[in-house]
Amino acid sequence: MVLLIVFYIRQINLGIYQIGDVMRRDRPLKKLNKFKYKELAYFCYQYNEWLSQIRDINHNLGVAGVNYDGMPHAHNTESSVEKLAIKLAMLNSRIKLIEKAAMLTDNELAAALLKYCTTPGMSFRELCSVETVNCSESTFYRKRSEFFVILDKLKEENFYSELPRKYRAVEKHHRGKWTS
């Protein structure tokens, strides 16, 4: 009994997930360190949640009433519509980022890569039963590795493009003017 518990704890510490009869060891990739891989993996795991949030926002969109009763109110300059639009734009940009990385990795395997990388604990066998995968397991795992490397690059580019103007590097315009 003690040996079984120790074996189970060792499996949890190694990051091995039990899925039916298939064991999957979730290890970092060769081109990324383990912390960067986990960051990207958990970023991808939020994909389905972001899609459901967008569906909820689109479903609940309507006329947001503003009370113009002439009475003085607090000086709240925030607009609920503006906040909702910003949230929707951020969610869309994150989703497009993951989808773009999948398309840049391999057009034919993009749907399978999205399904595999956005579902925690999915094995290759489960993926083959859900999606059409036209390659071997080792080729798919190479493509998965490429996907995470491309996603890392796109995420870095996206991060710096979303910084406020005052934090971006100042560049010289082609006509000699300094812009950001």
CSV table of N, CA and C in Angstrom, one decimal:
chain,number,residue,atom,x,y,z
A,1,MET,N,0.8,-1.2,0.0
A,1,MET,CA,0.0,0.0,0.0
A,1,MET,C,0.9,1.3,0.0
A,2,VAL,N,1.9,1.3,0.8
A,2,VAL,CA,2.8,2.4,0.9
A,2,VAL,C,3.5,2.6,-0.4
A,3,LEU,N,4.0,1.5,-1.0
A,3,LEU,CA,4.7,1.5,-2.3
A,3,LEU,C,3.8,2.1,-3.4
A,4,LEU,N,2.5,1.8,-3.4
A,4,LEU,CA,1.6,2.3,-4.4
A,4,LEU,C,1.4,3.8,-4.2
A,5,ILE,N,1.3,4.3,-3.0
A,5,ILE,CA,1.2,5.7,-2.7
A,5,ILE,C,2.4,6.5,-3.2
A,6,VAL,N,3.6,5.9,-2.9
A,6,VAL,CA,4.9,6.5,-3.2
A,6,VAL,C,5.0,6.6,-4.8
A,7,PHE,N,4.6,5.5,-5.5
A,7,PHE,CA,4.6,5.5,-6.9
A,7,PHE,C,3.6,6.6,-7.5
A,8,TYR,N,2.5,6.7,-6.9
A,8,TYR,CA,1.5,7.7,-7.3
A,8,TYR,C,2.0,9.1,-7.1
A,9,ILE,N,2.6,9.4,-6.0
A,9,ILE,CA,3.2,10.7,-5.7
A,9,ILE,C,4.3,11.0,-6.7
A,10,ARG,N,5.1,10.0,-7.0
A,10,ARG,CA,6.2,10.2,-7.9
A,10,ARG,C,5.7,10.5,-9.3
A,11,GLN,N,4.6,9.9,-9.7
A,11,GLN,CA,4.0,10.2,-11.0
A,11,GLN,C,3.5,11.6,-11.1
A,12,ILE,N,2.9,12.1,-10.0
A,12,ILE,CA,2.4,13.5,-9.9
A,12,ILE,C,3.6,14.5,-10.0
A,13,ASN,N,4.7,14.2,-9.3
A,13,ASN,CA,5.8,15.1,-9.3
A,13,ASN,C,6.5,15.1,-10.6
A,14,LEU,N,6.5,14.0,-11.4
A,14,LEU,CA,7.1,14.0,-12.7
A,14,LEU,C,6.3,14.6,-13.8
A,15,GLY,N,5.0,14.9,-13.5
A,15,GLY,CA,4.1,15.5,-14.5
A,15,GLY,C,3.5,14.5,-15.4
A,16,ILE,N,3.3,13.3,-14.9
A,16,ILE,CA,2.7,12.3,-15.8
A,16,ILE,C,1.2,12.3,-15.5
A,17,TYR,N,0.4,12.3,-16.6
A,17,TYR,CA,-1.1,12.4,-16.4
A,17,TYR,C,-1.6,11.0,-16.8
A,18,GLN,N,-2.6,10.5,-16.1
A,18,GLN,CA,-3.2,9.2,-16.4
A,18,GLN,C,-4.5,9.6,-17.2
A,19,ILE,N,-4.6,9.1,-18.4
A,19,ILE,CA,-5.8,9.3,-19.2
A,19,ILE,C,-6.2,8.0,-19.8
A,20,GLY,N,-7.2,7.4,-19.1
A,20,GLY,CA,-7.7,6.1,-19.5
A,20,GLY,C,-6.5,5.1,-19.5
A,21,ASP,N,-6.2,4.5,-20.6
A,21,ASP,CA,-5.1,3.5,-20.6
A,21,ASP,C,-3.8,4.1,-21.1
A,22,VAL,N,-3.8,5.4,-21.4
A,22,VAL,CA,-2.6,6.1,-22.0
A,22,VAL,C,-1.9,7.0,-21.0
A,23,MET,N,-0.6,6.9,-20.9
A,23,MET,CA,0.2,7.7,-20.0
A,23,MET,C,0.8,8.8,-20.9
A,24,ARG,N,0.7,10.0,-20.5
A,24,ARG,CA,1.4,11.1,-21.2
A,24,ARG,C,2.3,11.9,-20.2
A,25,ARG,N,3.5,12.0,-20.6
A,25,ARG,CA,4.5,12.7,-19.8
A,25,ARG,C,4.6,14.1,-20.4
A,26,ASP,N,4.2,15.1,-19.7
A,26,ASP,CA,4.2,16.4,-20.2
A,26,ASP,C,5.6,17.1,-19.9
A,27,ARG,N,6.5,17.0,-20.8
A,27,ARG,CA,7.8,17.6,-20.6
A,27,ARG,C,8.1,18.8,-21.4
A,28,PRO,N,9.0,19.6,-21.0
A,28,PRO,CA,9.3,20.8,-21.8
A,28,PRO,C,10.0,20.5,-23.1
A,29,LEU,N,10.0,21.4,-24.0
A,29,LEU,CA,10.6,21.2,-25.3
A,29,LEU,C,12.0,21.5,-25.3
A,30,LYS,N,12.7,21.0,-26.3
A,30,LYS,CA,14.2,21.2,-26.4
A,30,LYS,C,14.6,22.7,-26.6
A,31,LYS,N,13.8,23.4,-27.4
A,31,LYS,CA,14.1,24.7,-27.8
A,31,LYS,C,13.7,25.8,-26.8
A,32,LEU,N,12.8,25.4,-25.9
A,32,LEU,CA,12.4,26.4,-24.8
A,32,LEU,C,12.7,25.8,-23.5
A,33,ASN,N,13.0,26.6,-22.5
A,33,ASN,CA,13.2,26.1,-21.2
A,33,ASN,C,11.8,25.7,-20.5
A,34,LYS,N,11.9,25.0,-19.5
A,34,LYS,CA,10.6,24.4,-18.9
A,34,LYS,C,9.6,25.5,-18.4
A,35,PHE,N,10.2,26.6,-17.9
A,35,PHE,CA,9.3,27.7,-17.4
A,35,PHE,C,8.6,28.4,-18.6
A,36,LYS,N,9.3,28.6,-19.7
A,36,LYS,CA,8.7,29.3,-20.8
A,36,LYS,C,7.6,28.3,-21.5
A,37,TYR,N,8.0,27.0,-21.5
A,37,TYR,CA,7.0,26.1,-22.1
A,37,TYR,C,5.7,26.0,-21.3
A,38,LYS,N,5.9,26.0,-19.9
A,38,LYS,CA,4.7,25.9,-19.1
A,38,LYS,C,3.9,27.2,-19.2
A,39,GLU,N,4.5,28.4,-19.3
A,39,GLU,CA,3.8,29.6,-19.5
A,39,GLU,C,3.0,29.6,-20.8
A,40,LEU,N,3.6,29.1,-21.9
A,40,LEU,CA,2.9,29.0,-23.2
A,40,LEU,C,1.8,28.0,-23.2
A,41,ALA,N,2.1,26.9,-22.5
A,41,ALA,CA,1.0,25.8,-22.4
A,41,ALA,C,-0.2,26.3,-21.7
A,42,TYR,N,0.0,27.0,-20.5
A,42,TYR,CA,-1.1,27.5,-19.8
A,42,TYR,C,-1.8,28.6,-20.5
A,43,PHE,N,-1.0,29.4,-21.3
A,43,PHE,CA,-1.6,30.4,-22.1
A,43,PHE,C,-2.6,29.8,-23.1
A,44,CYS,N,-2.2,28.7,-23.7
A,44,CYS,CA,-3.0,28.0,-24.7
A,44,CYS,C,-4.2,27.3,-24.0
A,45,TYR,N,-4.1,26.8,-22.8
A,45,TYR,CA,-5.2,26.2,-22.1
A,45,TYR,C,-6.3,27.1,-21.9
A,46,GLN,N,-6.1,28.4,-21.9
A,46,GLN,CA,-7.2,29.4,-21.7
A,46,GLN,C,-8.0,29.7,-23.0
A,47,TYR,N,-7.5,29.1,-24.1
A,47,TYR,CA,-8.1,29.4,-25.4
A,47,TYR,C,-9.7,29.1,-25.4
A,48,ASN,N,-10.1,28.0,-24.9
A,48,ASN,CA,-11.5,27.6,-24.9
A,48,ASN,C,-12.3,28.6,-24.0
A,49,GLU,N,-11.7,29.0,-22.9
A,49,GLU,CA,-12.4,29.9,-22.0
A,49,GLU,C,-12.6,31.3,-22.7
A,50,TRP,N,-11.5,31.7,-23.4
A,50,TRP,CA,-11.7,33.0,-24.1
A,50,TRP,C,-12.7,32.9,-25.2
A,51,LEU,N,-12.8,31.8,-25.9
A,51,LEU,CA,-13.9,31.6,-26.9
A,51,LEU,C,-15.3,31.7,-26.2
A,52,SER,N,-15.4,31.1,-25.1
A,52,SER,CA,-16.7,31.1,-24.4
A,52,SER,C,-17.0,32.5,-23.9
A,53,GLN,N,-16.0,33.2,-23.4
A,53,GLN,CA,-16.2,34.6,-23.0
A,53,GLN,C,-16.7,35.5,-24.1
A,54,ILE,N,-16.1,35.3,-25.3
A,54,ILE,CA,-16.5,36.1,-26.5
A,54,ILE,C,-17.9,35.8,-26.9
A,55,ARG,N,-18.3,34.5,-26.8
A,55,ARG,CA,-19.6,34.1,-27.1
A,55,ARG,C,-20.6,34.7,-26.1
A,56,ASP,N,-20.3,34.7,-24.8
A,56,ASP,CA,-21.1,35.4,-23.8
A,56,ASP,C,-21.3,36.8,-24.1
A,57,ILE,N,-20.2,37.5,-24.4
A,57,ILE,CA,-20.2,39.0,-24.6
A,57,ILE,C,-21.1,39.3,-25.9
A,58,ASN,N,-20.9,38.5,-26.9
A,58,ASN,CA,-21.7,38.7,-28.2
A,58,ASN,C,-23.1,38.4,-27.9
A,59,HIS,N,-23.4,37.4,-27.1
A,59,HIS,CA,-24.8,37.0,-26.8
A,59,HIS,C,-25.5,38.1,-26.0
A,60,ASN,N,-24.8,38.7,-25.1
A,60,ASN,CA,-25.4,39.7,-24.2
A,60,ASN,C,-25.2,41.1,-24.6
A,61,LEU,N,-24.7,41.3,-25.9
A,61,LEU,CA,-24.6,42.7,-26.4
A,61,LEU,C,-26.0,43.3,-26.6
A,62,GLY,N,-26.1,44.5,-26.2
A,62,GLY,CA,-27.4,45.2,-26.4
A,62,GLY,C,-27.2,46.7,-26.2
A,63,VAL,N,-28.3,47.4,-26.1
A,63,VAL,CA,-28.2,48.8,-25.8
A,63,VAL,C,-27.9,49.0,-24.3
A,64,ALA,N,-26.7,49.6,-24.0
A,64,ALA,CA,-26.4,49.9,-22.7
A,64,ALA,C,-26.9,51.3,-22.4
A,65,GLY,N,-27.9,51.3,-21.5
A,65,GLY,CA,-28.5,52.6,-21.2
A,65,GLY,C,-27.7,53.5,-20.3
A,66,VAL,N,-27.8,54.8,-20.6
A,66,VAL,CA,-27.1,55.8,-19.7
A,66,VAL,C,-28.2,56.6,-19.1
A,67,ASN,N,-28.1,56.9,-17.9
A,67,ASN,CA,-29.2,57.6,-17.2
A,67,ASN,C,-28.9,59.1,-17.3
A,68,TYR,N,-29.8,59.8,-18.0
A,68,TYR,CA,-29.7,61.2,-18.2
A,68,TYR,C,-30.9,61.9,-17.5
A,69,ASP,N,-30.9,61.8,-16.2
A,69,ASP,CA,-32.0,62.3,-15.4
A,69,ASP,C,-31.7,63.8,-14.9
A,70,GLY,N,-30.6,64.3,-15.2
A,70,GLY,CA,-30.3,65.7,-14.9
A,70,GLY,C,-29.7,65.8,-13.4
A,71,MET,N,-29.7,64.7,-12.7
A,71,MET,CA,-29.2,64.8,-11.3
A,71,MET,C,-27.7,64.6,-11.3
A,72,PRO,N,-27.0,65.3,-10.4
A,72,PRO,CA,-25.6,65.2,-10.4
A,72,PRO,C,-25.2,63.8,-9.9
A,73,HIS,N,-24.2,63.2,-10.5
A,73,HIS,CA,-23.7,61.9,-10.1
A,73,HIS,C,-22.2,62.0,-9.9
A,74,ALA,N,-21.6,60.9,-9.5
A,74,ALA,CA,-20.1,60.8,-9.3
A,74,ALA,C,-19.5,61.1,-10.7
A,75,HIS,N,-18.3,61.5,-10.6
A,75,HIS,CA,-17.5,61.8,-11.9
A,75,HIS,C,-16.9,60.5,-12.4
A,76,ASN,N,-17.7,59.6,-12.8
A,76,ASN,CA,-17.2,58.4,-13.3
A,76,ASN,C,-17.1,58.5,-14.8
A,77,THR,N,-15.9,58.6,-15.4
A,77,THR,CA,-15.7,58.8,-16.8
A,77,THR,C,-15.5,57.5,-17.6
A,78,GLU,N,-15.6,56.4,-16.9
A,78,GLU,CA,-15.5,55.1,-17.6
A,78,GLU,C,-16.8,54.8,-18.3
A,79,SER,N,-16.7,54.2,-19.4
A,79,SER,CA,-17.8,53.8,-20.2
A,79,SER,C,-17.8,52.3,-20.2
A,80,SER,N,-19.0,51.8,-19.9
A,80,SER,CA,-19.1,50.3,-19.8
A,80,SER,C,-19.0,49.7,-21.2
A,81,VAL,N,-19.5,50.4,-22.2
A,81,VAL,CA,-19.3,50.0,-23.6
A,81,VAL,C,-17.9,49.9,-24.0
A,82,GLU,N,-17.1,51.0,-23.6
A,82,GLU,CA,-15.7,51.1,-23.9
A,82,GLU,C,-15.0,49.9,-23.3
A,83,LYS,N,-15.2,49.7,-22.0
A,83,LYS,CA,-14.6,48.6,-21.3
A,83,LYS,C,-14.9,47.2,-22.0
A,84,LEU,N,-16.1,47.0,-22.4
A,84,LEU,CA,-16.5,45.8,-23.0
A,84,LEU,C,-15.8,45.7,-24.4
A,85,ALA,N,-15.7,46.8,-25.1
A,85,ALA,CA,-15.0,46.7,-26.4
A,85,ALA,C,-13.5,46.4,-26.3
A,86,ILE,N,-12.9,47.0,-25.2
A,86,ILE,CA,-11.5,46.7,-25.0
A,86,ILE,C,-11.3,45.3,-24.6
A,87,LYS,N,-12.2,44.7,-23.8
A,87,LYS,CA,-12.1,43.3,-23.4
A,87,LYS,C,-12.2,42.4,-24.6
A,88,LEU,N,-13.2,42.7,-25.4
A,88,LEU,CA,-13.5,41.9,-26.6
A,88,LEU,C,-12.3,42.0,-27.5
A,89,ALA,N,-11.6,43.1,-27.7
A,89,ALA,CA,-10.5,43.3,-28.6
A,89,ALA,C,-9.3,42.5,-28.0
A,90,MET,N,-9.1,42.5,-26.7
A,90,MET,CA,-8.0,41.8,-26.1
A,90,MET,C,-8.2,40.3,-26.3
A,91,LEU,N,-9.4,39.8,-26.0
A,91,LEU,CA,-9.7,38.4,-26.2
A,91,LEU,C,-9.5,37.9,-27.6
A,92,ASN,N,-10.0,38.7,-28.6
A,92,ASN,CA,-9.8,38.4,-30.0
A,92,ASN,C,-8.3,38.4,-30.4
A,93,SER,N,-7.5,39.3,-29.8
A,93,SER,CA,-6.1,39.3,-30.2
A,93,SER,C,-5.4,38.1,-29.7
A,94,ARG,N,-5.8,37.6,-28.5
A,94,ARG,CA,-5.1,36.4,-27.9
A,94,ARG,C,-5.5,35.2,-28.7
A,95,ILE,N,-6.8,35.1,-29.1
A,95,ILE,CA,-7.2,34.0,-29.9
A,95,ILE,C,-6.6,33.9,-31.3
A,96,LYS,N,-6.5,35.1,-31.9
A,96,LYS,CA,-5.9,35.2,-33.2
A,96,LYS,C,-4.4,34.9,-33.1
A,97,LEU,N,-3.7,35.2,-32.0
A,97,LEU,CA,-2.3,34.9,-31.8
A,97,LEU,C,-2.1,33.4,-31.8
A,98,ILE,N,-2.9,32.6,-31.1
A,98,ILE,CA,-2.8,31.2,-31.0
A,98,ILE,C,-3.1,30.6,-32.4
A,99,GLU,N,-4.2,31.0,-33.0
A,99,GLU,CA,-4.5,30.5,-34.3
A,99,GLU,C,-3.5,30.8,-35.4
A,100,LYS,N,-2.9,32.0,-35.3
A,100,LYS,CA,-1.9,32.4,-36.3
A,100,LYS,C,-0.6,31.5,-36.1
A,101,ALA,N,-0.2,31.2,-34.9
A,101,ALA,CA,0.9,30.3,-34.6
A,101,ALA,C,0.6,28.9,-35.2
A,102,ALA,N,-0.6,28.4,-35.0
A,102,ALA,CA,-0.9,27.1,-35.6
A,102,ALA,C,-0.9,27.1,-37.1
A,103,MET,N,-1.4,28.2,-37.7
A,103,MET,CA,-1.4,28.2,-39.2
A,103,MET,C,0.1,28.4,-39.7
A,104,LEU,N,0.9,29.2,-39.0
A,104,LEU,CA,2.3,29.3,-39.5
A,104,LEU,C,3.1,28.0,-39.3
A,105,THR,N,2.7,27.2,-38.3
A,105,THR,CA,3.4,26.0,-38.1
A,105,THR,C,3.2,25.0,-39.2
A,106,ASP,N,1.9,24.7,-39.5
A,106,ASP,CA,1.5,23.8,-40.6
A,106,ASP,C,0.0,24.0,-40.8
A,107,ASN,N,-0.3,24.4,-42.1
A,107,ASN,CA,-1.7,24.6,-42.5
A,107,ASN,C,-2.5,23.4,-42.3
A,108,GLU,N,-2.0,22.2,-42.7
A,108,GLU,CA,-2.8,21.0,-42.7
A,108,GLU,C,-3.0,20.5,-41.2
A,109,LEU,N,-2.1,20.7,-40.4
A,109,LEU,CA,-2.2,20.3,-39.0
A,109,LEU,C,-2.7,21.3,-38.0
A,110,ALA,N,-3.1,22.5,-38.5
A,110,ALA,CA,-3.5,23.6,-37.7
A,110,ALA,C,-4.6,23.2,-36.7
A,111,ALA,N,-5.7,22.6,-37.2
A,111,ALA,CA,-6.8,22.2,-36.4
A,111,ALA,C,-6.4,21.2,-35.3
A,112,ALA,N,-5.6,20.3,-35.7
A,112,ALA,CA,-5.1,19.3,-34.7
A,112,ALA,C,-4.2,19.9,-33.7
A,113,LEU,N,-3.3,20.8,-34.1
A,113,LEU,CA,-2.5,21.5,-33.2
A,113,LEU,C,-3.3,22.3,-32.2
A,114,LEU,N,-4.3,23.0,-32.7
A,114,LEU,CA,-5.1,23.8,-31.8
A,114,LEU,C,-5.8,22.9,-30.8
A,115,LYS,N,-6.4,21.8,-31.3
A,115,LYS,CA,-7.1,20.9,-30.4
A,115,LYS,C,-6.2,20.3,-29.3
A,116,TYR,N,-5.0,19.9,-29.7
A,116,TYR,CA,-4.1,19.3,-28.8
A,116,TYR,C,-3.5,20.3,-27.8
A,117,CYS,N,-3.1,21.4,-28.3
A,117,CYS,CA,-2.4,22.4,-27.4
A,117,CYS,C,-3.3,23.2,-26.5
A,118,THR,N,-4.6,23.2,-26.8
A,118,THR,CA,-5.6,23.9,-26.0
A,118,THR,C,-6.4,23.0,-25.1
A,119,THR,N,-6.1,21.7,-25.1
A,119,THR,CA,-6.9,20.8,-24.3
A,119,THR,C,-5.9,20.2,-23.3
A,120,PRO,N,-6.0,20.5,-22.0
A,120,PRO,CA,-5.0,19.9,-21.1
A,120,PRO,C,-5.1,18.4,-21.0
A,121,GLY,N,-4.0,17.7,-21.0
A,121,GLY,CA,-4.0,16.3,-20.7
A,121,GLY,C,-4.4,15.4,-21.9
A,122,MET,N,-4.5,16.0,-23.1
A,122,MET,CA,-4.9,15.2,-24.3
A,122,MET,C,-3.7,14.4,-24.8
A,123,SER,N,-4.0,13.1,-25.1
A,123,SER,CA,-2.9,12.3,-25.7
A,123,SER,C,-3.0,12.3,-27.2
A,124,PHE,N,-2.0,11.8,-27.9
A,124,PHE,CA,-2.0,11.7,-29.3
A,124,PHE,C,-3.1,10.8,-29.8
A,125,ARG,N,-3.3,9.6,-29.1
A,125,ARG,CA,-4.4,8.7,-29.5
A,125,ARG,C,-5.7,9.3,-29.4
A,126,GLU,N,-6.0,10.1,-28.4
A,126,GLU,CA,-7.3,10.8,-28.2
A,126,GLU,C,-7.4,11.8,-29.4
A,127,LEU,N,-6.4,12.5,-29.7
A,127,LEU,CA,-6.4,13.5,-30.8
A,127,LEU,C,-6.8,12.8,-32.1
A,128,CYS,N,-6.2,11.6,-32.4
A,128,CYS,CA,-6.4,10.9,-33.6
A,128,CYS,C,-7.9,10.5,-33.7
A,129,SER,N,-8.5,10.2,-32.5
A,129,SER,CA,-9.9,9.8,-32.6
A,129,SER,C,-10.9,11.0,-32.8
A,130,VAL,N,-10.4,12.2,-32.5
A,130,VAL,CA,-11.2,13.4,-32.6
A,130,VAL,C,-11.0,14.1,-33.9
A,131,GLU,N,-9.7,14.3,-34.3
A,131,GLU,CA,-9.3,15.0,-35.4
A,131,GLU,C,-8.6,14.1,-36.4
A,132,THR,N,-8.5,14.6,-37.7
A,132,THR,CA,-7.8,13.8,-38.7
A,132,THR,C,-6.3,14.3,-38.7
A,133,VAL,N,-5.4,13.4,-38.3
A,133,VAL,CA,-4.0,13.7,-38.3
A,133,VAL,C,-3.3,12.9,-39.3
A,134,ASN,N,-2.7,13.6,-40.3
A,134,ASN,CA,-2.1,12.9,-41.5
A,134,ASN,C,-0.5,12.9,-41.3
A,135,CYS,N,-0.1,12.5,-40.1
A,135,CYS,CA,1.4,12.4,-39.9
A,135,CYS,C,1.6,11.4,-38.8
A,136,SER,N,2.9,11.0,-38.6
A,136,SER,CA,3.2,10.1,-37.5
A,136,SER,C,3.2,10.9,-36.2
A,137,GLU,N,3.3,10.2,-35.1
A,137,GLU,CA,3.3,10.8,-33.8
A,137,GLU,C,4.6,11.6,-33.6
A,138,SER,N,5.7,11.1,-34.0
A,138,SER,CA,7.0,11.9,-33.8
A,138,SER,C,6.9,13.2,-34.6
A,139,THR,N,6.4,13.1,-35.9
A,139,THR,CA,6.3,14.3,-36.7
A,139,THR,C,5.3,15.3,-36.0
A,140,PHE,N,4.2,14.8,-35.5
A,140,PHE,CA,3.3,15.7,-34.8
A,140,PHE,C,4.0,16.4,-33.6
A,141,TYR,N,4.7,15.7,-32.8
A,141,TYR,CA,5.4,16.3,-31.7
A,141,TYR,C,6.5,17.3,-32.1
A,142,ARG,N,7.1,17.1,-33.3
A,142,ARG,CA,8.0,18.1,-33.8
A,142,ARG,C,7.3,19.4,-34.2
A,143,LYS,N,6.1,19.2,-34.8
A,143,LYS,CA,5.3,20.3,-35.2
A,143,LYS,C,4.8,21.0,-33.9
A,144,ARG,N,4.5,20.3,-32.9
A,144,ARG,CA,4.0,20.9,-31.6
A,144,ARG,C,5.1,21.8,-31.1
A,145,SER,N,6.4,21.3,-31.1
A,145,SER,CA,7.5,22.0,-30.7
A,145,SER,C,7.7,23.3,-31.5
A,146,GLU,N,7.5,23.2,-32.8
A,146,GLU,CA,7.6,24.4,-33.7
A,146,GLU,C,6.5,25.4,-33.3
A,147,PHE,N,5.3,24.8,-33.0
A,147,PHE,CA,4.2,25.7,-32.7
A,147,PHE,C,4.5,26.5,-31.5
A,148,PHE,N,5.1,25.9,-30.4
A,148,PHE,CA,5.4,26.7,-29.2
A,148,PHE,C,6.5,27.7,-29.4
A,149,VAL,N,7.4,27.4,-30.3
A,149,VAL,CA,8.5,28.3,-30.6
A,149,VAL,C,7.9,29.5,-31.3
A,150,ILE,N,7.1,29.3,-32.3
A,150,ILE,CA,6.5,30.4,-33.1
A,150,ILE,C,5.5,31.2,-32.2
A,151,LEU,N,4.8,30.5,-31.3
A,151,LEU,CA,3.9,31.2,-30.4
A,151,LEU,C,4.7,32.1,-29.5
A,152,ASP,N,5.8,31.6,-29.0
A,152,ASP,CA,6.7,32.5,-28.2
A,152,ASP,C,7.1,33.7,-28.9
A,153,LYS,N,7.6,33.6,-30.1
A,153,LYS,CA,8.0,34.8,-30.9
A,153,LYS,C,6.8,35.7,-31.2
A,154,LEU,N,5.7,35.2,-31.6
A,154,LEU,CA,4.5,36.0,-31.8
A,154,LEU,C,4.0,36.7,-30.5
A,155,LYS,N,4.1,36.0,-29.4
A,155,LYS,CA,3.7,36.6,-28.2
A,155,LYS,C,4.6,37.8,-27.8
A,156,GLU,N,5.9,37.6,-28.0
A,156,GLU,CA,6.8,38.7,-27.7
A,156,GLU,C,6.6,39.9,-28.5
A,157,GLU,N,6.4,39.6,-29.8
A,157,GLU,CA,6.1,40.8,-30.8
A,157,GLU,C,4.8,41.5,-30.4
A,158,ASN,N,3.8,40.7,-30.0
A,158,ASN,CA,2.5,41.2,-29.7
A,158,ASN,C,2.6,42.0,-28.4
A,159,PHE,N,3.4,41.6,-27.4
A,159,PHE,CA,3.5,42.2,-26.2
A,159,PHE,C,4.1,43.6,-26.4
A,160,TYR,N,5.2,43.7,-27.2
A,160,TYR,CA,5.8,45.0,-27.4
A,160,TYR,C,5.0,45.9,-28.2
A,161,SER,N,4.1,45.4,-29.1
A,161,SER,CA,3.3,46.3,-29.9
A,161,SER,C,2.1,46.8,-29.1
A,162,GLU,N,1.7,46.1,-28.0
A,162,GLU,CA,0.6,46.6,-27.2
A,162,GLU,C,1.0,47.5,-26.0
A,163,LEU,N,2.3,47.8,-25.9
A,163,LEU,CA,2.8,48.7,-24.9
A,163,LEU,C,2.3,50.1,-25.2
A,164,PRO,N,2.1,50.9,-24.2
A,164,PRO,CA,1.7,52.3,-24.4
A,164,PRO,C,2.9,53.0,-25.2
A,165,ARG,N,2.5,54.0,-25.9
A,165,ARG,CA,3.5,54.7,-26.7
A,165,ARG,C,4.7,55.2,-26.0
A,166,LYS,N,4.5,55.7,-24.8
A,166,LYS,CA,5.7,56.2,-24.0
A,166,LYS,C,6.7,55.2,-23.6
A,167,TYR,N,6.4,53.9,-23.7
A,167,TYR,CA,7.3,52.9,-23.3
A,167,TYR,C,8.0,52.2,-24.5
A,168,ARG,N,7.5,52.5,-25.7
A,168,ARG,CA,8.1,51.9,-26.9
A,168,ARG,C,9.3,52.7,-27.3
A,169,ALA,N,10.2,52.0,-28.1
A,169,ALA,CA,11.4,52.6,-28.5
A,169,ALA,C,11.1,53.7,-29.5
A,170,VAL,N,11.8,54.8,-29.5
A,170,VAL,CA,11.6,55.9,-30.4
A,170,VAL,C,12.4,55.6,-31.7
A,171,GLU,N,11.7,55.7,-32.8
A,171,GLU,CA,12.3,55.4,-34.1
A,171,GLU,C,12.3,56.7,-34.9
A,172,LYS,N,13.3,56.7,-35.8
A,172,LYS,CA,13.4,57.9,-36.7
A,172,LYS,C,12.5,57.7,-38.0
A,173,HIS,N,11.7,58.6,-38.3
A,173,HIS,CA,10.8,58.6,-39.4
A,173,HIS,C,11.6,58.7,-40.7
A,174,HIS,N,11.1,58.2,-41.8
A,174,HIS,CA,11.8,58.3,-43.1
A,174,HIS,C,12.0,59.7,-43.6
A,175,ARG,N,11.3,60.7,-43.1
A,175,ARG,CA,11.5,62.1,-43.5
A,175,ARG,C,12.3,62.8,-42.4
A,176,GLY,N,12.9,62.1,-41.4
A,176,GLY,CA,13.7,62.8,-40.5
A,176,GLY,C,13.0,63.2,-39.2
A,177,LYS,N,11.7,63.0,-39.1
A,177,LYS,CA,11.0,63.3,-37.8
A,177,LYS,C,11.1,62.1,-36.9
A,178,TRP,N,11.2,62.4,-35.6
A,178,TRP,CA,11.2,61.3,-34.5
A,178,TRP,C,9.8,61.0,-34.2
A,179,THR,N,9.5,59.7,-34.3
A,179,THR,CA,8.2,59.2,-33.9
A,179,THR,C,8.3,58.0,-33.0
A,180,SER,N,7.2,57.5,-32.5
A,180,SER,CA,7.3,56.3,-31.7
A,180,SER,C,6.4,55.2,-32.3
